XYZ file of C-alpha atoms in Angstrom:
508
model
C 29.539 -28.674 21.556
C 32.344 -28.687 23.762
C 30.720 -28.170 26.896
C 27.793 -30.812 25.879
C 29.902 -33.674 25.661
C 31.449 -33.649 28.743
C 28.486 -32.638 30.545
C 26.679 -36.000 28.825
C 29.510 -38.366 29.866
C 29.603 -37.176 33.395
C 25.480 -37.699 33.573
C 26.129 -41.505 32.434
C 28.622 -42.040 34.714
C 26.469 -40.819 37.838
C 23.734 -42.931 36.429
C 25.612 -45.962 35.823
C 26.971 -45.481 38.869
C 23.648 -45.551 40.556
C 22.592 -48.558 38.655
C 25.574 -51.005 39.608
C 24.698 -49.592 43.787
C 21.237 -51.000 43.116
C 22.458 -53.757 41.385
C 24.750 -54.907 43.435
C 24.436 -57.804 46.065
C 24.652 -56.208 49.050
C 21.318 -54.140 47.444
C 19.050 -56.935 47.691
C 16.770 -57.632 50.550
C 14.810 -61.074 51.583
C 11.189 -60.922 52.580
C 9.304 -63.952 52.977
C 11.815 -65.965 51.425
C 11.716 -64.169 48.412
C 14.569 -62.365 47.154
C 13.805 -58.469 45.957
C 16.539 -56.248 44.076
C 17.201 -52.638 44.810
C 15.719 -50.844 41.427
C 12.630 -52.349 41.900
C 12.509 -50.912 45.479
C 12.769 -47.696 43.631
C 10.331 -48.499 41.192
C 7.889 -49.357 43.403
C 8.542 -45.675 45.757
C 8.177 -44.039 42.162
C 5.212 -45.457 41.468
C 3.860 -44.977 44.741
C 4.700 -41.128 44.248
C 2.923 -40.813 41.183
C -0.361 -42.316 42.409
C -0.467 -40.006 45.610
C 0.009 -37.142 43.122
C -2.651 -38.231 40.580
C -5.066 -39.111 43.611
C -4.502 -35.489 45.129
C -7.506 -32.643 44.789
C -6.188 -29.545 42.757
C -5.600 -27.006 44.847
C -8.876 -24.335 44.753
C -7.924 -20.511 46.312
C -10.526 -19.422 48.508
C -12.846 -17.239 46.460
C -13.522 -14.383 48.647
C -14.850 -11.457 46.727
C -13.015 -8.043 46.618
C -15.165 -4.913 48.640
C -15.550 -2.090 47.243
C -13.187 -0.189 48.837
C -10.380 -3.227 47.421
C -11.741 -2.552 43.715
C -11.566 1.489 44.267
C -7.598 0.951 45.179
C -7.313 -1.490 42.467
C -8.471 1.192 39.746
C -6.907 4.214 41.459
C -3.619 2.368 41.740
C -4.110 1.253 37.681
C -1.538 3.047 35.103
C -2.543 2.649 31.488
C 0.004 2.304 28.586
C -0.102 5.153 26.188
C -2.176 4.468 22.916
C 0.622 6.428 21.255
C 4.327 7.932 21.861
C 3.912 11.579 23.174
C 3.683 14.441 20.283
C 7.082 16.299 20.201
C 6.722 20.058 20.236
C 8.234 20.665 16.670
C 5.300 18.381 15.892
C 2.632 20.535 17.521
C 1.161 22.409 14.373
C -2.381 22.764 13.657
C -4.018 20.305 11.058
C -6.001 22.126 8.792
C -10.073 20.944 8.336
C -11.016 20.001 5.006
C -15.000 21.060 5.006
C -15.937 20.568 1.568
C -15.231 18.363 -1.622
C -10.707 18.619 -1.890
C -11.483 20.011 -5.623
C -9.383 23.126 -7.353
C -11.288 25.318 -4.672
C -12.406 23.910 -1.476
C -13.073 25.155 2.250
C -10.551 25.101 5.297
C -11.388 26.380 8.625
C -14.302 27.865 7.474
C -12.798 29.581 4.862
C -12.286 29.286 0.626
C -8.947 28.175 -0.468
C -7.446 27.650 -3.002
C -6.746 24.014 -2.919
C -3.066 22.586 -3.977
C -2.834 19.782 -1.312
C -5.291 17.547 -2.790
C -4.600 15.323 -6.365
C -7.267 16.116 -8.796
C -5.323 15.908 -11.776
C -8.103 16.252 -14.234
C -10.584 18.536 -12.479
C -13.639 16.057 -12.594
C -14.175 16.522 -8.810
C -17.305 17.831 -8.705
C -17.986 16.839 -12.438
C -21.497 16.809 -13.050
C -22.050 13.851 -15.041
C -20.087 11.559 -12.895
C -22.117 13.059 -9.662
C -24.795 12.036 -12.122
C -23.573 8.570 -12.554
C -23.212 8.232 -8.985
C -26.544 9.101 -8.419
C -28.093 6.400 -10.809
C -25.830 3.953 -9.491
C -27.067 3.818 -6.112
C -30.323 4.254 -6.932
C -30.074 1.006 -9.063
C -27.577 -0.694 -6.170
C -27.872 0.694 -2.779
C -24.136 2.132 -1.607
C -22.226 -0.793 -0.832
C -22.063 -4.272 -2.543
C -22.249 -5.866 1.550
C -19.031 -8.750 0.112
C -16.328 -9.770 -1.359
C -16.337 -10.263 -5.225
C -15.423 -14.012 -5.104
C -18.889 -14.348 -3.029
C -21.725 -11.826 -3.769
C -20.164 -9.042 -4.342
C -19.748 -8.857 -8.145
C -23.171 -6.281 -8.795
C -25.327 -7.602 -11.067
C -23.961 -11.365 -11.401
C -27.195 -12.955 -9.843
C -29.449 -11.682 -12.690
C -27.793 -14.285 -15.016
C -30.121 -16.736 -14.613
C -33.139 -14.044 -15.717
C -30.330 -13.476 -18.931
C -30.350 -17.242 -19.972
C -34.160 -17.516 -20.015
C -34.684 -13.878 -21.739
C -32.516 -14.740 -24.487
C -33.613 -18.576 -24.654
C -37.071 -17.984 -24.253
C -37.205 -14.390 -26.252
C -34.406 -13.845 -28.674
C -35.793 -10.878 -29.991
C -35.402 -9.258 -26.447
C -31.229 -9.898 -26.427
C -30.484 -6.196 -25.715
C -33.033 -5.844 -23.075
C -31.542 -9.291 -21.341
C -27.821 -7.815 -21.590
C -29.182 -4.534 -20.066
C -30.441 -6.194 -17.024
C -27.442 -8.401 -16.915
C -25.212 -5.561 -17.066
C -22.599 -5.739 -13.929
C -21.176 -2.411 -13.193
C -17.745 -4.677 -11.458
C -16.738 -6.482 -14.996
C -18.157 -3.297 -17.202
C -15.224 -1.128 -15.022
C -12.591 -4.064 -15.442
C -13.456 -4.242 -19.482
C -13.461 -0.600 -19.607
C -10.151 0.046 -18.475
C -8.571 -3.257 -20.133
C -9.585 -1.611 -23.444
C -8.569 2.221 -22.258
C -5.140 0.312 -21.866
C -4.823 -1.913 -24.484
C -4.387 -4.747 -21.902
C -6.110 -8.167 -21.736
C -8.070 -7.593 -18.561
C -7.944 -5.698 -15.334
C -9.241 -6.380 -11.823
C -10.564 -4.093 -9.553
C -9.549 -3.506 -5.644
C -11.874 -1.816 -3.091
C -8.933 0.463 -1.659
C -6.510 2.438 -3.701
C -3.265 2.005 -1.866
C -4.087 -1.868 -0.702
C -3.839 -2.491 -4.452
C 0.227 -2.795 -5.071
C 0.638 -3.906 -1.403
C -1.617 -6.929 -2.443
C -0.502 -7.458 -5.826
C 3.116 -8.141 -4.578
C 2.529 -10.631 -1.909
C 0.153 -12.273 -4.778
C 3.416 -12.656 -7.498
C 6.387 -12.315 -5.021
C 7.146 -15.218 -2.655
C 9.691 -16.011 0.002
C 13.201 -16.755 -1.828
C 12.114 -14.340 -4.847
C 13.865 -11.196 -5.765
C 12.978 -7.797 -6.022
C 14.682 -4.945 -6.815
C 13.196 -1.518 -6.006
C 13.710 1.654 -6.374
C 14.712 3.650 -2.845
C 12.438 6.430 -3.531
C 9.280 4.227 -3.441
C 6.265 5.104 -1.434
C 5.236 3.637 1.988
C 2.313 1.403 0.440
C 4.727 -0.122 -2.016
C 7.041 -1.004 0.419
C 4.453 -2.240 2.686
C 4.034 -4.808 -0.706
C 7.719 -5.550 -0.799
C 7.494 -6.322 3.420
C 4.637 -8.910 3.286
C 5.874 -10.776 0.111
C 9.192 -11.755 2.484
C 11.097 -11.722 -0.858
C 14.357 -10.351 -1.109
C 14.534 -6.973 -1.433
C 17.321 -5.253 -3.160
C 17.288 -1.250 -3.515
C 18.601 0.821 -6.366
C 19.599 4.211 -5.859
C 16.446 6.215 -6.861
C 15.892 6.326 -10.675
C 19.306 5.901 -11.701
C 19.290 3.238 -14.545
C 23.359 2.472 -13.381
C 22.396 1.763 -10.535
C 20.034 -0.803 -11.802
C 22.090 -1.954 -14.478
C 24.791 -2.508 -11.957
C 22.273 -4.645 -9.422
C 20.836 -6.400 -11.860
C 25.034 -7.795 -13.383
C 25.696 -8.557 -9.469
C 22.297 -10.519 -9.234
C 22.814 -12.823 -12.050
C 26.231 -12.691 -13.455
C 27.529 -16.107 -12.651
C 24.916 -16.882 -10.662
C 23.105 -20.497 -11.694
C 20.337 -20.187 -8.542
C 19.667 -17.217 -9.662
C 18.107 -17.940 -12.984
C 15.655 -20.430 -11.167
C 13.857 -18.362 -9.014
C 11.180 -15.324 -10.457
C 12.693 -12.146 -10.283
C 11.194 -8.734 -9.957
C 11.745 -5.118 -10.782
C 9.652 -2.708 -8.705
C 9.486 1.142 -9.677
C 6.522 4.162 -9.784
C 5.794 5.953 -13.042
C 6.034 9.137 -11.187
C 7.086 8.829 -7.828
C 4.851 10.124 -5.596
C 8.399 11.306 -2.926
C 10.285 12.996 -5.630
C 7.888 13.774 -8.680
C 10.502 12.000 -11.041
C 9.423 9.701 -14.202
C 10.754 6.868 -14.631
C 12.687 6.050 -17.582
C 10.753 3.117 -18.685
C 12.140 2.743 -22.071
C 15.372 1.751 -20.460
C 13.956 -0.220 -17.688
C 12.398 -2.617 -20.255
C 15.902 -2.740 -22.182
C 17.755 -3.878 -18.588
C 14.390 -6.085 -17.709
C 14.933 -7.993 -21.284
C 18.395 -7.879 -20.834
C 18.558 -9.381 -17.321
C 15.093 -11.559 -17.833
C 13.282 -9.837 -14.907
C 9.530 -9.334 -14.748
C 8.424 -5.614 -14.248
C 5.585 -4.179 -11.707
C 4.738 -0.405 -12.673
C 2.900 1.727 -9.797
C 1.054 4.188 -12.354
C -1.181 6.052 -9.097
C 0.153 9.303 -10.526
C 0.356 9.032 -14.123
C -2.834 6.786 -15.163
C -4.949 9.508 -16.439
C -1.510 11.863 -16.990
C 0.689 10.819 -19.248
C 0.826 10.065 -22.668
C -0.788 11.346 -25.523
C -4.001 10.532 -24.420
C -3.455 9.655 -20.572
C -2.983 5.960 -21.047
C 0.268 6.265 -19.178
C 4.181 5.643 -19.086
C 3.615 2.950 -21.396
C 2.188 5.399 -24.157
C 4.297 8.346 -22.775
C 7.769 6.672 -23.743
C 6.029 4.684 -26.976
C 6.703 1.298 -25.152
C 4.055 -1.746 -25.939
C 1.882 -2.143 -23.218
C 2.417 -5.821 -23.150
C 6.260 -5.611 -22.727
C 4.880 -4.533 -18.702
C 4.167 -7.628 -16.785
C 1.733 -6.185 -14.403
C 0.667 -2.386 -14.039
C -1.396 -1.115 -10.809
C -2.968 2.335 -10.143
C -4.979 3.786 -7.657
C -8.323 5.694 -9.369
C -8.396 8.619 -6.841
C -6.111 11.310 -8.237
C -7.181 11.496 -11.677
C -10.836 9.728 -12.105
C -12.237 11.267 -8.888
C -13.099 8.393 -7.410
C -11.803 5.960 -5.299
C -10.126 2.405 -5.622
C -7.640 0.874 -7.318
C -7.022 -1.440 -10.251
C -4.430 -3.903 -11.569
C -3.600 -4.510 -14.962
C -2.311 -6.939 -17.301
C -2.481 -10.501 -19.352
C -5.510 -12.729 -18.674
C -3.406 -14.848 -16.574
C -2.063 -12.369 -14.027
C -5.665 -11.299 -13.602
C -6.723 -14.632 -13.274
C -3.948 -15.721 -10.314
C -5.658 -12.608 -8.304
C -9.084 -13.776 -8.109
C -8.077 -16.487 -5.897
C -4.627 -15.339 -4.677
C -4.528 -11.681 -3.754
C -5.973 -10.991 0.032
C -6.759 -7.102 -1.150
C -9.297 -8.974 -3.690
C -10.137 -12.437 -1.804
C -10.600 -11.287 1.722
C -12.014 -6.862 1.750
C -15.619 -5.988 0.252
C -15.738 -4.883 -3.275
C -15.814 -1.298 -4.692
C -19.075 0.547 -4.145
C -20.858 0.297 -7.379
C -21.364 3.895 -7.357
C -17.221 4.382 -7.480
C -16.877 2.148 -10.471
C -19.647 4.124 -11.794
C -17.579 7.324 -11.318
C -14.397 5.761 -12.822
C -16.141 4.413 -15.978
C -17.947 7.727 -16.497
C -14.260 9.382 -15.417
C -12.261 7.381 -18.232
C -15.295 8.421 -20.911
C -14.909 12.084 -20.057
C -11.071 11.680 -20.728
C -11.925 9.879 -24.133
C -14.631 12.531 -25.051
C -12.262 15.829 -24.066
C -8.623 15.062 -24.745
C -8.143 18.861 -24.304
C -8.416 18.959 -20.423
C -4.659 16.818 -20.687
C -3.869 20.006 -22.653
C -5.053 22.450 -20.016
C -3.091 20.259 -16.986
C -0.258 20.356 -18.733
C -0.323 24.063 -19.591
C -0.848 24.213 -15.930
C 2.049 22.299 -14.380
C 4.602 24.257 -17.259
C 3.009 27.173 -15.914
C 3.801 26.902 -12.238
C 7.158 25.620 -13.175
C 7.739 28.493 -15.166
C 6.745 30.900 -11.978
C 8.535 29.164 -9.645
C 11.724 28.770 -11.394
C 13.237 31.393 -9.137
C 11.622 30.923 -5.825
C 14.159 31.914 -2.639
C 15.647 28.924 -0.839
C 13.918 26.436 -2.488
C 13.683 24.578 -5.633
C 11.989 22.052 -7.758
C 13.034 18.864 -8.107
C 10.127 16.982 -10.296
C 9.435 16.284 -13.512
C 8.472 19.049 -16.149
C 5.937 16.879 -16.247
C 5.079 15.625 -13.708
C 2.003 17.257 -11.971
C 3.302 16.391 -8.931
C 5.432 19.231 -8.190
C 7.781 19.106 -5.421
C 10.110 21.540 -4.445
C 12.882 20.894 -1.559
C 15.508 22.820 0.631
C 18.325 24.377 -1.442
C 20.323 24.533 1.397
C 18.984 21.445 3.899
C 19.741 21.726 7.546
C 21.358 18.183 7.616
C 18.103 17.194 10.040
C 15.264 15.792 7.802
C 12.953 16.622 11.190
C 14.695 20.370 11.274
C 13.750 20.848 7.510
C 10.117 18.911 7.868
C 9.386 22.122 10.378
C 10.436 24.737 7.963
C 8.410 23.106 4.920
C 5.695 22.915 7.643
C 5.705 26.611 8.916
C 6.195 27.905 5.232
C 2.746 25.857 4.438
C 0.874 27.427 7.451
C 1.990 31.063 6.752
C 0.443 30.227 2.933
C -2.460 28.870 4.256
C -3.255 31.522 6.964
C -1.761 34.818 4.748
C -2.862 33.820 1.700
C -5.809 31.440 1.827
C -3.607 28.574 -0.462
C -3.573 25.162 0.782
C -0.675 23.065 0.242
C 1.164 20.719 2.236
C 4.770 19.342 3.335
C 5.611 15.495 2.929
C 5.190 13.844 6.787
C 6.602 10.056 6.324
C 6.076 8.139 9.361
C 8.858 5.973 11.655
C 7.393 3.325 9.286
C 8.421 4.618 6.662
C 11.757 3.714 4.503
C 12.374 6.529 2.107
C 15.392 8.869 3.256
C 14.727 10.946 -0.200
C 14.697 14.385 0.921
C 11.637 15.908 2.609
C 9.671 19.200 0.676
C 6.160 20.944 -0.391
C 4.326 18.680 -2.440
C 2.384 20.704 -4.871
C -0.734 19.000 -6.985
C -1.766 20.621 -9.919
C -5.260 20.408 -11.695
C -6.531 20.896 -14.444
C -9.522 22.733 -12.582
C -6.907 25.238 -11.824
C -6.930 28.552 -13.360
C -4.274 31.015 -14.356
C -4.717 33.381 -11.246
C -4.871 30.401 -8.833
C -1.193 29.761 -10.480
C -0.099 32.987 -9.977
C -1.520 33.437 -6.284
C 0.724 29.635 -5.634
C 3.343 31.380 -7.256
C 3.455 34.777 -5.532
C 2.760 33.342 -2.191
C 5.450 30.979 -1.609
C 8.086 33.327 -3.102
C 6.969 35.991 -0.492
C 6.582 33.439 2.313
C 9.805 31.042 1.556
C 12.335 34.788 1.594
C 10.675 35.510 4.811
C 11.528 31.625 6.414
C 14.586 30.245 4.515
């Protein structure tokens, strides 16, 4: 502002100036008697100028066309951008080749493996009633439903007009009228709305766009979130595009929360106006820790904050029955405001789906861009997760066996050299880490990494270290992220077991 203002007055000046020289007396001329003042003199040159300039041809380049030769030197002299930043050497390690279906036991390069890279938490890869389901499903449907559900791709929803007239016309035929009407989208939704104990669900084509859709849908610009560090990439892709504000906790410590939550809306009247949001995993897929979710609804009640469970990795898991963290810690489902999980690591399928009251259900249909804008699920996926969820209603005891499992390994693995385990007991995500890190996540990433290979190629095991990209936020420490099934059998435990103990003395 200071140098404005005398900058303006020194402009008027000049032009006032200017004004009283044309003004003046002296400025005027005579022609033919007639008396004619300086500005419009100037006027009349401006005016003058403007025509010439508006009556002028644009200007055309000669359009002489380039020989050969010319384009040659062109093309020759051309240096293309990399696609992508060059591949650092510490970087350079062979990417195994998955060649057959990622269940308990799977091909690698050609040869069997035993697989613990892969989440199959319940072993029904390769199940053959839901191949069987599959089968009949896109025999009925075709493989893809060619839309998005809000258009025509709800399966099934253009036979209601044959319903009405069956059951107007022929009320004895009802059942034969629902059968035809049946649509394999809203029988998937209903069926795991009542495997819950929720009012409705909603289904997503793609398992990870699920929570980084679902946030952007509830979370706005001016809201407030507050997340645990230790989520994964997809979840904080959600927390990016909702352009709330985005406070971290330190990762699942319930002080921590408790003491963001006082600083958020102790004294604070704005505060109370806007929605605020609490943002955690069930088990996090970085660490392999549950989250205390008894205590997060105390603080969330406390504090009057909404809560949005991730429940990829324990949908299917936890719980007496594998309904979750919800049944896992005895906490009513409703007390959860919204609950999302992908369907690929325990129902063998793909997708994702969101869960909740009719109303947050409702607000997707015409507000999420994972629902609105991508093509639905394959009919033959929901297929797989409805006949997925039925197998885990009709054999309870294959939680039993993953469990037995995942206590197993820890049990084995207890005294591995130079590393340790840092998940859940259980958790069947387990993850062991560094005892002693380098100090360089990139240094300890290529340890992990060359402890994985010497597995893979010694000892035909497949497992795998945690790679996070540039893009992604988590500085929880890197490790081997083991995923047990409960395809897995005692020996493949104990060859695991055995192999990394051998392997890690050798490296760390």
């Amino acid at each position: 502002m200071e140098m404005v203002l005398p900058v303006a007055n020194a402009t008027a000046a000049a032009l006032a100036r200017v004004s009283a020289v044309f003004n003046a007396p002296l400025a005027r001329a005579v022609v033919f008697g007639i008396h004619i003042d300086g500005h419009l003199v100037v006027e009349g040159l401006l005016i003058a100028a403007i025509l010439f300039q508006l009556s002028r041809k644009s200007y055309k380049p000669p359009k002489k066309p380039l020989t050969e030769r010319e384009v040659d030197e062109l093309c020759d002299d051309w240096q293309p951008e990399p696609l992508c930043p060059p591949i650092k050497e510490g970087a350079r390690i062979d990417t195994p080749t998955l060649e057959s279906a990622a269940g308990p036991h799977t091909t690698v390069d050609g040869k069997e493996v035993v697989n613990f890279a892969s989440a199959n938490y319940l072993g029904l890869i390769g199940n053959e009633k839901i191949i069987d389901s599959c089968v009949g499903s896109v025999e009925k449907y075709g493989v893809g439903s060619c839309g998005p559900r809000g258009f025509y791709g709800t399966i099934g929803s253009y036979l209601l007009w044959l319903f009405s007239i069956i059951y107007i016309l022929w009320p004895q035929k009802k059942n034969l009228a629902i059968l035809w009407f049946a649509d394999v989208h809203l029988d998937c939704e209903s069926k795991i709305a009542n495997f819950l104990g929720t009012q409705d669900s909603i289904l997503y084509s793609y398992g990870i766009s699920t929570i980084f859709s679902v946030i952007p849908a509830f979370c706005k610009k001016g809201d407030i979130i507050v997340a645990d560090e230790g989520v994964h990439w997809a979840v904080q892709n959600g927390l990016q595009l909702s352009r709330s504000t985005v406070v971290y906790f330190k990762h699942n410590d319930m002080a921590s929360l408790a003491s963001i939550l006082e600083k958020l809306t102790h004294g604070n009247k704005h505060t109370e106006k806007i929605r605020r949001y609490i943002v955690v995993e069930a088990i996090y897929q970085n660490s392999g820790q549950i989250a205390p979710l008894d205590e997060i609804v105390r603080l969330k009640e406390k504090y009057r904050f909404r809560v949005i469970l991730e429940e990829s990795h324990s949908f299917g898991v936890l719980g007496k029955s594998g309904r979750g963290l919800a049944e896992h810690y005895g906490v009513p489902v409703e007390k959860i405001d919204i609950i999302t999980a992908g369907m690929g690591n325990a129902l063998a399928t793909d997708g994702g789906f969101c869960t909740g009251s009719v109303r947050v259900v409702d607000h997707q249909r015409l507000s999420s861009s994972g629902y609105v804008f991508s093509a639905s699920l394959p009919p033959y996926l929901a297929s797989a997760a409805m006949s997925a969820v039925n197998h885990l209603e009709e054999n309870p005891s294959v939680l039993a066996n993953l469990r037995s499992n995942i206590a197993l390994l820890h049990k084995e693995l207890s005294d591995i050299p130079g590393l340790e385990i840092a998940s859940n007991i259980l958790s069947p995500i387990v993850f062991l880490k560094l005892k002693t890190p380098t100090g360089s996540a990139v240094a300890d990433l290529e340890l992990l990494e060359i402890i994985a290979e010497k597995v893979l190629m010694e000892d035909s095991v497949f497992i795998a270290a945690t790679k996070r990209s540039s893009l992604d936020k988590c500085r929880l420490p890197v490790g081997i992220r083991l995923f047990v099934s409960a395809g897995h059998t005692e020996s493949d435990i104990f060859k695991v077991s055995a192999s990394l103990k051998r392997v890690a003395a050798s490296v760390v």
